[in-house]
Tab-separated table of C-alpha atoms in Angstrom:
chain	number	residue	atom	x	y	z
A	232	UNK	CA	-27.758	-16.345	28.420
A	233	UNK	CA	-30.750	-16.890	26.173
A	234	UNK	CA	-30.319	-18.457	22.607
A	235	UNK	CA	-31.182	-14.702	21.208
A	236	UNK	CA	-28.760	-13.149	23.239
A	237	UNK	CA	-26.195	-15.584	22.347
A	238	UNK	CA	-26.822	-14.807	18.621
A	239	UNK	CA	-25.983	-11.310	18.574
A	240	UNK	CA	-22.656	-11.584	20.501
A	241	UNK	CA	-21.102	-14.322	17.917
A	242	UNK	CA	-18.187	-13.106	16.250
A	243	UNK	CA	-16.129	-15.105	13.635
A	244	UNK	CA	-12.767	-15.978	14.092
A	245	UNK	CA	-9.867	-14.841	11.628
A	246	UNK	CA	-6.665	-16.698	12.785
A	247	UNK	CA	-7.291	-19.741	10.566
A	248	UNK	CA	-7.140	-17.703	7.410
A	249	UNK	CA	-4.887	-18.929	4.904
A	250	UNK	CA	-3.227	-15.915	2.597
A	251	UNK	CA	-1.200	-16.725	-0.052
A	252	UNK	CA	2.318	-15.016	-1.934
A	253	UNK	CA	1.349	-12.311	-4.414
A	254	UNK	CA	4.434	-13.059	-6.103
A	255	UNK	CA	3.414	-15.098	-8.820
A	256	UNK	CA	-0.308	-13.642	-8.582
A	257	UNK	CA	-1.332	-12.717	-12.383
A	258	UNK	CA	-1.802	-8.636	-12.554
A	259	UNK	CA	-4.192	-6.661	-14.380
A	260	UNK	CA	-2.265	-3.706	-14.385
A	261	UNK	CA	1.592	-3.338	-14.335
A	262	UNK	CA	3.983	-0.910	-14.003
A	263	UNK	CA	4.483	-1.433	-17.462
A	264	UNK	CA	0.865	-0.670	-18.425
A	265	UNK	CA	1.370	2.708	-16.267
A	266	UNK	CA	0.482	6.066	-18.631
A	267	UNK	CA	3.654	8.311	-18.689
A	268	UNK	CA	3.422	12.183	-18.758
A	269	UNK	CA	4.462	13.571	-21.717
A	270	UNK	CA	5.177	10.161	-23.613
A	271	UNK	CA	1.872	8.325	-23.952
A	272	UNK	CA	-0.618	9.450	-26.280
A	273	UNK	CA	-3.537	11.426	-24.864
A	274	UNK	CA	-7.017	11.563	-26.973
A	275	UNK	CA	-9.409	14.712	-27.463
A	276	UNK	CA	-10.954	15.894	-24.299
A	277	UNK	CA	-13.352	18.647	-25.517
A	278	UNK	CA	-16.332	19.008	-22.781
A	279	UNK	CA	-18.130	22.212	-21.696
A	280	UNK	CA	-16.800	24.564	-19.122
A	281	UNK	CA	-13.241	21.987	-18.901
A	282	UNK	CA	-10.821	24.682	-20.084
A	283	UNK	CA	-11.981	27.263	-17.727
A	284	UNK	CA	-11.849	24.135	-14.827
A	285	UNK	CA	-7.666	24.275	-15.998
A	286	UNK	CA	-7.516	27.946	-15.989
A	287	UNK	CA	-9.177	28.030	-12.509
A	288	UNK	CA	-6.447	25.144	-10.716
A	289	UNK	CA	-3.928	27.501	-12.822
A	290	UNK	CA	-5.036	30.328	-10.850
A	291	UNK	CA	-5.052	28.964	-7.822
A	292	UNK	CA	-1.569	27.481	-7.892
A	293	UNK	CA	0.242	31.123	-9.210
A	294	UNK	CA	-1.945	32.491	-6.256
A	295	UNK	CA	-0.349	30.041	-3.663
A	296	UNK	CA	-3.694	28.797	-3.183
A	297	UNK	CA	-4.910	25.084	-2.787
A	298	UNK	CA	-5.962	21.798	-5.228
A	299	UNK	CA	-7.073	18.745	-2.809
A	300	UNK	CA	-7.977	15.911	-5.293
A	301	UNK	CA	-9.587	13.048	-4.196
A	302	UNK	CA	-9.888	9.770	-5.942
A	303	UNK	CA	-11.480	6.425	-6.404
A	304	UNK	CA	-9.006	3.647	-6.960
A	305	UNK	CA	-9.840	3.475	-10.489
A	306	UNK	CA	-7.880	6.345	-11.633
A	307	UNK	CA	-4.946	3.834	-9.695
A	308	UNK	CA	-5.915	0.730	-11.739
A	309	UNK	CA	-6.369	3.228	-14.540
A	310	UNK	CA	-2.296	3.179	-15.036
A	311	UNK	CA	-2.479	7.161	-13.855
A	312	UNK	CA	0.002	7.101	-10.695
A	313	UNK	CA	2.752	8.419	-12.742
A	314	UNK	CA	0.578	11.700	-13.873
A	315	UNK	CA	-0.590	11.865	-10.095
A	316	UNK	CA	3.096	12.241	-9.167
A	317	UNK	CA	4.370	14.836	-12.039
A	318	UNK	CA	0.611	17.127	-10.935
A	319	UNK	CA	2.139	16.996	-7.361
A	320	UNK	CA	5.738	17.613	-8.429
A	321	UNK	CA	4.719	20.629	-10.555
A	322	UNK	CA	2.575	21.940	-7.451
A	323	UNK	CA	-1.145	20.713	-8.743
A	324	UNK	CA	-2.012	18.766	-5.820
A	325	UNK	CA	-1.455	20.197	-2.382
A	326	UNK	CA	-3.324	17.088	-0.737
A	327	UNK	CA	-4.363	13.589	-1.829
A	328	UNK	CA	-6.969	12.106	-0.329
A	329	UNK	CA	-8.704	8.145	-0.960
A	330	UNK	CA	-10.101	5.297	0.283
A	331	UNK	CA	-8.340	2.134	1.206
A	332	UNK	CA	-8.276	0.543	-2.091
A	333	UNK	CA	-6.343	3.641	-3.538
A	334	UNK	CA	-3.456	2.914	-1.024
A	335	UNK	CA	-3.579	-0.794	-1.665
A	336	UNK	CA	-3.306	-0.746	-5.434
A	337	UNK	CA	-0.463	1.611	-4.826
A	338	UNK	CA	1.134	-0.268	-2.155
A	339	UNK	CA	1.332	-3.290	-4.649
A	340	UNK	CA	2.388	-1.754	-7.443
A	341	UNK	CA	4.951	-0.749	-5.090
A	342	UNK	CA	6.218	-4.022	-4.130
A	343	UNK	CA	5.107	-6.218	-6.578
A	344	UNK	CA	5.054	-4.078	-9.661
A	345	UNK	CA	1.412	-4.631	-10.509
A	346	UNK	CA	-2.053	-4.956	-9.027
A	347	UNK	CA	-5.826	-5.822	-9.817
A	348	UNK	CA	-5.862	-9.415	-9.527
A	349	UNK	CA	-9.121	-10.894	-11.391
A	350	UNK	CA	-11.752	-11.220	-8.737
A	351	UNK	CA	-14.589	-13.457	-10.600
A	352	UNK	CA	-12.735	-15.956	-10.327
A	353	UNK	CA	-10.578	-15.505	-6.732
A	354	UNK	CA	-13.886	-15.433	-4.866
A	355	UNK	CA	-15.144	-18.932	-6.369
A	356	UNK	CA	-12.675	-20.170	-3.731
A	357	UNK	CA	-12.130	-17.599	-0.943
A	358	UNK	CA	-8.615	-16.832	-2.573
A	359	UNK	CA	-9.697	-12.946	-3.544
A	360	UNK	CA	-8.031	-10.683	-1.415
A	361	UNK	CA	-5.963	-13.375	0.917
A	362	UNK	CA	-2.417	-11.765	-0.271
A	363	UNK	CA	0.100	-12.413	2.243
A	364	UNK	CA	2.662	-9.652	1.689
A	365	UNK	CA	0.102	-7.425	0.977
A	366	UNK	CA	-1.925	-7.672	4.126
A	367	UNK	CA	0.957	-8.882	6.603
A	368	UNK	CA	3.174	-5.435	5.644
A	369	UNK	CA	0.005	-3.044	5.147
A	370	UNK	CA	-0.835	-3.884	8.752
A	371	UNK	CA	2.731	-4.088	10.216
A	372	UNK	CA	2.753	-0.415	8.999
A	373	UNK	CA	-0.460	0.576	10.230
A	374	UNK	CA	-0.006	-1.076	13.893
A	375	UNK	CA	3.217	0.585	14.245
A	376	UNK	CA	1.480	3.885	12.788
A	377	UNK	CA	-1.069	3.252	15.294
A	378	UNK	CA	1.361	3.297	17.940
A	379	UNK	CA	3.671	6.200	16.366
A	380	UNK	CA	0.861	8.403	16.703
A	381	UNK	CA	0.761	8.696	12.759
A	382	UNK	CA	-1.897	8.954	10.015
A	383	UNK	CA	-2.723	6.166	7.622
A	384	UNK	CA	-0.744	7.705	4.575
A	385	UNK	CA	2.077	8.645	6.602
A	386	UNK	CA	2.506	5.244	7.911
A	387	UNK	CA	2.680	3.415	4.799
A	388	UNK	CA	5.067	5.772	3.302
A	389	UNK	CA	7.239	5.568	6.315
A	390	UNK	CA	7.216	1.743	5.986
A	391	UNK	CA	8.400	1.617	2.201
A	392	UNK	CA	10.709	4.006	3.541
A	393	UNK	CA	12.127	2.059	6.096
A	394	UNK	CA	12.074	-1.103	3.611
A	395	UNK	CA	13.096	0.015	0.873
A	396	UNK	CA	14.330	-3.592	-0.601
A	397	UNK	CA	10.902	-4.751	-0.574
A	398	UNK	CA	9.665	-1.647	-2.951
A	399	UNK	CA	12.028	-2.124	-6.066
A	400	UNK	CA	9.225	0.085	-7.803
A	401	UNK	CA	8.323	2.595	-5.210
A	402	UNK	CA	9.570	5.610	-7.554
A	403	UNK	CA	5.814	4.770	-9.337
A	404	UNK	CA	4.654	4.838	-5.543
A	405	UNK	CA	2.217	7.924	-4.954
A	406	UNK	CA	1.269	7.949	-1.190
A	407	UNK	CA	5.923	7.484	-1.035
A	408	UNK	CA	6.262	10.153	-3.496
A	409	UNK	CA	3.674	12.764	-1.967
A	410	UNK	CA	5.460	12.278	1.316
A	411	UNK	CA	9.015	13.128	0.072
A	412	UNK	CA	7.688	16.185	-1.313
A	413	UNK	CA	5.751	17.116	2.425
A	414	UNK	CA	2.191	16.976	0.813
A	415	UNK	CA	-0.288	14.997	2.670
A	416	UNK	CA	-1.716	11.790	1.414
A	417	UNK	CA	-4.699	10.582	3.322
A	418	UNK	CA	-6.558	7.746	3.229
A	419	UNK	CA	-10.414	7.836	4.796
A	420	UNK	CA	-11.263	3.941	5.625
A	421	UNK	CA	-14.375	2.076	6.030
A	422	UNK	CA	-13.975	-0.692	8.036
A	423	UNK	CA	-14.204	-4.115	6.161
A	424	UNK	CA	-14.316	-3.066	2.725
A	425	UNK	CA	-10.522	-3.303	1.858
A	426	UNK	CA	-8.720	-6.757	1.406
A	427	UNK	CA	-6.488	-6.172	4.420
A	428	UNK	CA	-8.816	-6.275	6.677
A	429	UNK	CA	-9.548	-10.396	6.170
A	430	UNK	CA	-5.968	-10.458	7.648
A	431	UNK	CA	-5.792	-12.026	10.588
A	432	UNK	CA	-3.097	-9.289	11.632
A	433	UNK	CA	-5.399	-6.853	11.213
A	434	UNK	CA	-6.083	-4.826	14.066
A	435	UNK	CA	-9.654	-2.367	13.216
A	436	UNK	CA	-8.985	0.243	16.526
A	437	UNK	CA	-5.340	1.100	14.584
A	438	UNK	CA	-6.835	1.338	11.445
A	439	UNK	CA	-9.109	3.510	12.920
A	440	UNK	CA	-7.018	5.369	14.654
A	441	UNK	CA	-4.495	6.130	11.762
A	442	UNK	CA	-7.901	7.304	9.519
A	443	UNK	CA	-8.787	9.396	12.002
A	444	UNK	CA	-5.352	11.377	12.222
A	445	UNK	CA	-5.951	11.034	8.355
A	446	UNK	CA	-9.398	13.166	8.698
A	447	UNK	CA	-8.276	16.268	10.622
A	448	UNK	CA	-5.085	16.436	8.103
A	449	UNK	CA	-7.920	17.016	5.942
A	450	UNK	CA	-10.006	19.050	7.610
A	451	UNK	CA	-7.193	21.279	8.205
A	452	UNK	CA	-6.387	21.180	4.579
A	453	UNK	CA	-10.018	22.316	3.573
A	454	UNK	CA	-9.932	24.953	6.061
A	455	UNK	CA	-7.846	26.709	3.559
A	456	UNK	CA	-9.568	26.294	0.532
A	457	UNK	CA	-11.312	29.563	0.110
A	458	UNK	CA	-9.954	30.500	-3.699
A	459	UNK	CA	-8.659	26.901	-3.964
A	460	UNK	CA	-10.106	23.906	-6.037
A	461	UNK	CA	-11.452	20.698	-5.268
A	462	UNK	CA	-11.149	17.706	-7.483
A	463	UNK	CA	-12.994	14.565	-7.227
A	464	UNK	CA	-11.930	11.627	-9.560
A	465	UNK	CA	-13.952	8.633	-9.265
A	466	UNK	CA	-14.834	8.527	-5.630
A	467	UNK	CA	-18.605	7.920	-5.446
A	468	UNK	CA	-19.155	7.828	-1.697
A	469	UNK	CA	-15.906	8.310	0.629
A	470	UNK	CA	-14.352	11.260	-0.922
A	471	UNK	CA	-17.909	13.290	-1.011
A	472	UNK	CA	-18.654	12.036	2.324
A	473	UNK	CA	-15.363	13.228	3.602
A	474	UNK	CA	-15.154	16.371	1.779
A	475	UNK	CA	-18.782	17.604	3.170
A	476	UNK	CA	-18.145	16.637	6.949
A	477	UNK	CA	-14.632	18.359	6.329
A	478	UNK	CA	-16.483	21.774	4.794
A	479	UNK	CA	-18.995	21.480	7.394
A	480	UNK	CA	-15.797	21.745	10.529
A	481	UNK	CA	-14.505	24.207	8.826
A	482	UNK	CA	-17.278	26.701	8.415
A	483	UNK	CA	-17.967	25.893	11.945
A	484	UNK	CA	-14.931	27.411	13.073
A	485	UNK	CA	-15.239	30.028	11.273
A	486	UNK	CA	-12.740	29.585	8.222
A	487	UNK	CA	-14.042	31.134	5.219
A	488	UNK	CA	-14.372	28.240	2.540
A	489	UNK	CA	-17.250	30.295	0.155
A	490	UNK	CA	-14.647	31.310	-2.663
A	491	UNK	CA	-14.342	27.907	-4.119
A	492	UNK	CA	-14.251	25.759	-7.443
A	493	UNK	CA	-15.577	21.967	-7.225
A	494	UNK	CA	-15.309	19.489	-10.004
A	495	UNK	CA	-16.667	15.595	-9.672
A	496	UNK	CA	-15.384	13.692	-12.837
A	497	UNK	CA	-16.966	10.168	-13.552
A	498	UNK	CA	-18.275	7.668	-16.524
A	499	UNK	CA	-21.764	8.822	-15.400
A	500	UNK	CA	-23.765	11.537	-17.384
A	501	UNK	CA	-25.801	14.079	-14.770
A	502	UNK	CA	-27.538	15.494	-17.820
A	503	UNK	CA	-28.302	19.407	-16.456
A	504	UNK	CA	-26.042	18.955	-13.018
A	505	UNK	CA	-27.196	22.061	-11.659
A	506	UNK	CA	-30.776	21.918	-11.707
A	507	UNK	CA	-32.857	20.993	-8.837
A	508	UNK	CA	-33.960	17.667	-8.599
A	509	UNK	CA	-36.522	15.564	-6.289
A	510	UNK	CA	-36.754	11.965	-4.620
A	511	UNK	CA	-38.105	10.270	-7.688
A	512	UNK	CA	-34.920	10.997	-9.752
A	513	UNK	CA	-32.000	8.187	-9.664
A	514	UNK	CA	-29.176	11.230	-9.844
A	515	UNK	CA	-30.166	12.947	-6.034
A	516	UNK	CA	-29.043	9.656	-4.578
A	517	UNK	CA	-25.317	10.188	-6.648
A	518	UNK	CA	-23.287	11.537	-3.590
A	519	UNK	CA	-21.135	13.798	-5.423
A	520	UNK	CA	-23.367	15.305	-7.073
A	521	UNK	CA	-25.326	17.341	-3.824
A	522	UNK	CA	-21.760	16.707	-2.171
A	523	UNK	CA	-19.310	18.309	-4.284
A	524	UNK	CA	-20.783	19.717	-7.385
A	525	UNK	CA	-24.291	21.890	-5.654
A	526	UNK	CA	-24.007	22.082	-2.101
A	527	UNK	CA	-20.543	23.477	-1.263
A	528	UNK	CA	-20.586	26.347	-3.618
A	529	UNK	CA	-24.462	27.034	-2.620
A	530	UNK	CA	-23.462	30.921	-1.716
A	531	UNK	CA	-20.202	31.253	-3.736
A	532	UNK	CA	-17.822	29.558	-6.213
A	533	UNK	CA	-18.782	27.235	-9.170
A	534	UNK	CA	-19.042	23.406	-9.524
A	535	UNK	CA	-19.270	21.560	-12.394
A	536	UNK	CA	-19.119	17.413	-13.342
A	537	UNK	CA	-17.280	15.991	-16.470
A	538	UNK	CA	-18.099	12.954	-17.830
A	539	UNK	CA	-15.127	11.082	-19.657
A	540	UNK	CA	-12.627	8.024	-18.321
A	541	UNK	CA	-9.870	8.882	-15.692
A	542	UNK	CA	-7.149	7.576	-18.415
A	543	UNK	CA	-8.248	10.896	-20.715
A	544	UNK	CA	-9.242	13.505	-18.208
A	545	UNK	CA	-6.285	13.435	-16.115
A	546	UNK	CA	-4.094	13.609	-18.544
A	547	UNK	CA	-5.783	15.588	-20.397
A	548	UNK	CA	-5.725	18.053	-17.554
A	549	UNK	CA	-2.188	17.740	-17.025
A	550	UNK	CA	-1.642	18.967	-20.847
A	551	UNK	CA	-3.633	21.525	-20.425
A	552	UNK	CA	-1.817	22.502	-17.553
A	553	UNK	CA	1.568	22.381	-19.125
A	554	UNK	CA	0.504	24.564	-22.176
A	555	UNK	CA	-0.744	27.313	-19.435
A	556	UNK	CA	2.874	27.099	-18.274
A	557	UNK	CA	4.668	27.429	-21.133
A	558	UNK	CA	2.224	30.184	-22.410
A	559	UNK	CA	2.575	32.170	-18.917
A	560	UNK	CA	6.584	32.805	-19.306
């Protein structure tokens, strides 16, 4: 074997990795920082086209139709698990999908009752991300998910299920919560971008294999979109990614998926989100929106983007969702 060859076959070697308890790991957000539905205070939320957004996932609930919402783990380390719960409880998510960081900073809230540790100064020393309970449970769940034959989501909520002393705060849990109500929570991974994955109990073909369950749940969930919403929170890459592949299986087989609403919500402002654009513009390389706000409604339906923080859209959605309630008896 020649000193090239020899090169591009080295691999590195986890099992000397040193993790550490999370226990007395200093949080950034707690379970006492969480925003509570119909306590905490919500400001103004007053953007173009938002109100008929609302009226549109009204709709689409009273006509038994679906809301996937996908998010970025922000809108987790944005204190907003509690209003993620009460929109699934009242019906106004019918499928949850993230990436890997959404299920960890749920996970830990879970168990430790707070999350976000501060990572300027954890990866001076190779200490950022090297939680023990963290990534020896996360992967105890997903190996045995692996082997179960279950999705990602799934396994994790079976495991705080089956563990229940180690998750004094899973009632602020969202994958646990969308599970006891039977609404899929799935989680679309790319491998080596989420803390677990330094573990040296991390096994990448189970991980894989649990995402992959995770993406036909979804696919099969976007096959029935057609007069449904889609919500995007955050995500800049998997969740458009995702969602597009998922469209593009399902109009393959035929499902109609042309009668749609789309909505991307993030800090960044599109300016005129609808009109065509070229290479030399910054905003055609922003995934979601070609992914999610243009190209899925490009021969039906409506998409829009809203610019505002997580912490005031969401609940300002939920609100506005309440009032439509109340109004509608």
């Amino acid at each position: 074997m020649d000193v090239k060859e020899q090169r591009r076959t080295k691999t590195l070697d986890f099992s000397d990795i040193k993790l550490n308890t999370a226990k007395d790991r200093h949080n950034l957000v707690t379970t006492e920082t969480l925003l509570t539905p119909d306590v905490s205070k919500t400001p103004d939320y007053n953007a173009e086209g938002f109100d008929t957004l609302v009226q549109k996932v009204f709709e689409a609930r009273k006509n038994g139709r679906p809301v996937i919402v996908s998010i970025g783990a922000h809108v987790i380390k944005s204190g907003l698990s509690r209003y993620l719960i009460a929109l699934a409880k009242k019906g106004y998510i019918t499928h949850l999908a993230g990436n890997g960081a959404c299920s960890i900073h749920d996970f830990e809230l879970s168990f430790l009752g707070g999350t976000s540790e501060h990572v300027p100064t954890a990866i001076e020393d190779g200490s950022f991300g090297m939680w023990e309970e963290t990534c020896l449970w996360m992967n105890e769940a997903l190996n045995h998910g692996a082997e179960m034959g279950w999705g990602y989501g799934e396994s994790l909520a079976e495991y705080v299920e089956a563990h229940p002393d180690r998750f004094p705060h899973k009632d602020d849990c969202v994958f646990w919560n969308l599970y006891k109500l039977d609404i899929p929570a799935t989680y679309h991974i790319a491998l080596g971008t989420d803390i677990i994955h330094q573990s040296p109990t991390c096994d990448m073909a189970n991980i894989g294999k649990c995402s992959g369950v995770d993406f036909k749940r979804f696919a099969y969930s976007v096959t029935e979109l057609d007069g449904g919403v889609y919500l995007n929170f955050g995500s800049a890459v998997i969740g458009p990614e995702v969602f597009l592949k998922a469209l593009s299986i399902a109009r393959n087989l035929g499902y109609p998926t042309f009668h749609i609403t789309t909505a991307n919500f993030d800090l960044r402002d599109l300016g005129d989100f609808r009109k065509n654009i070229g290479y030399d513009d910054p905003n055609y390389y922003y995934r979601p929106r070609k992914n999610i706000v243009n190209r899925p409604v490009s021969r039906g339906g409506w998409g829009w983007h809203f610019v505002g923080d997580h912490a005031v859209t969401i609940p300002v959605l939920y609100n506005q969702l309440m009032a439509l309630e109340k109004a509608d008896v």
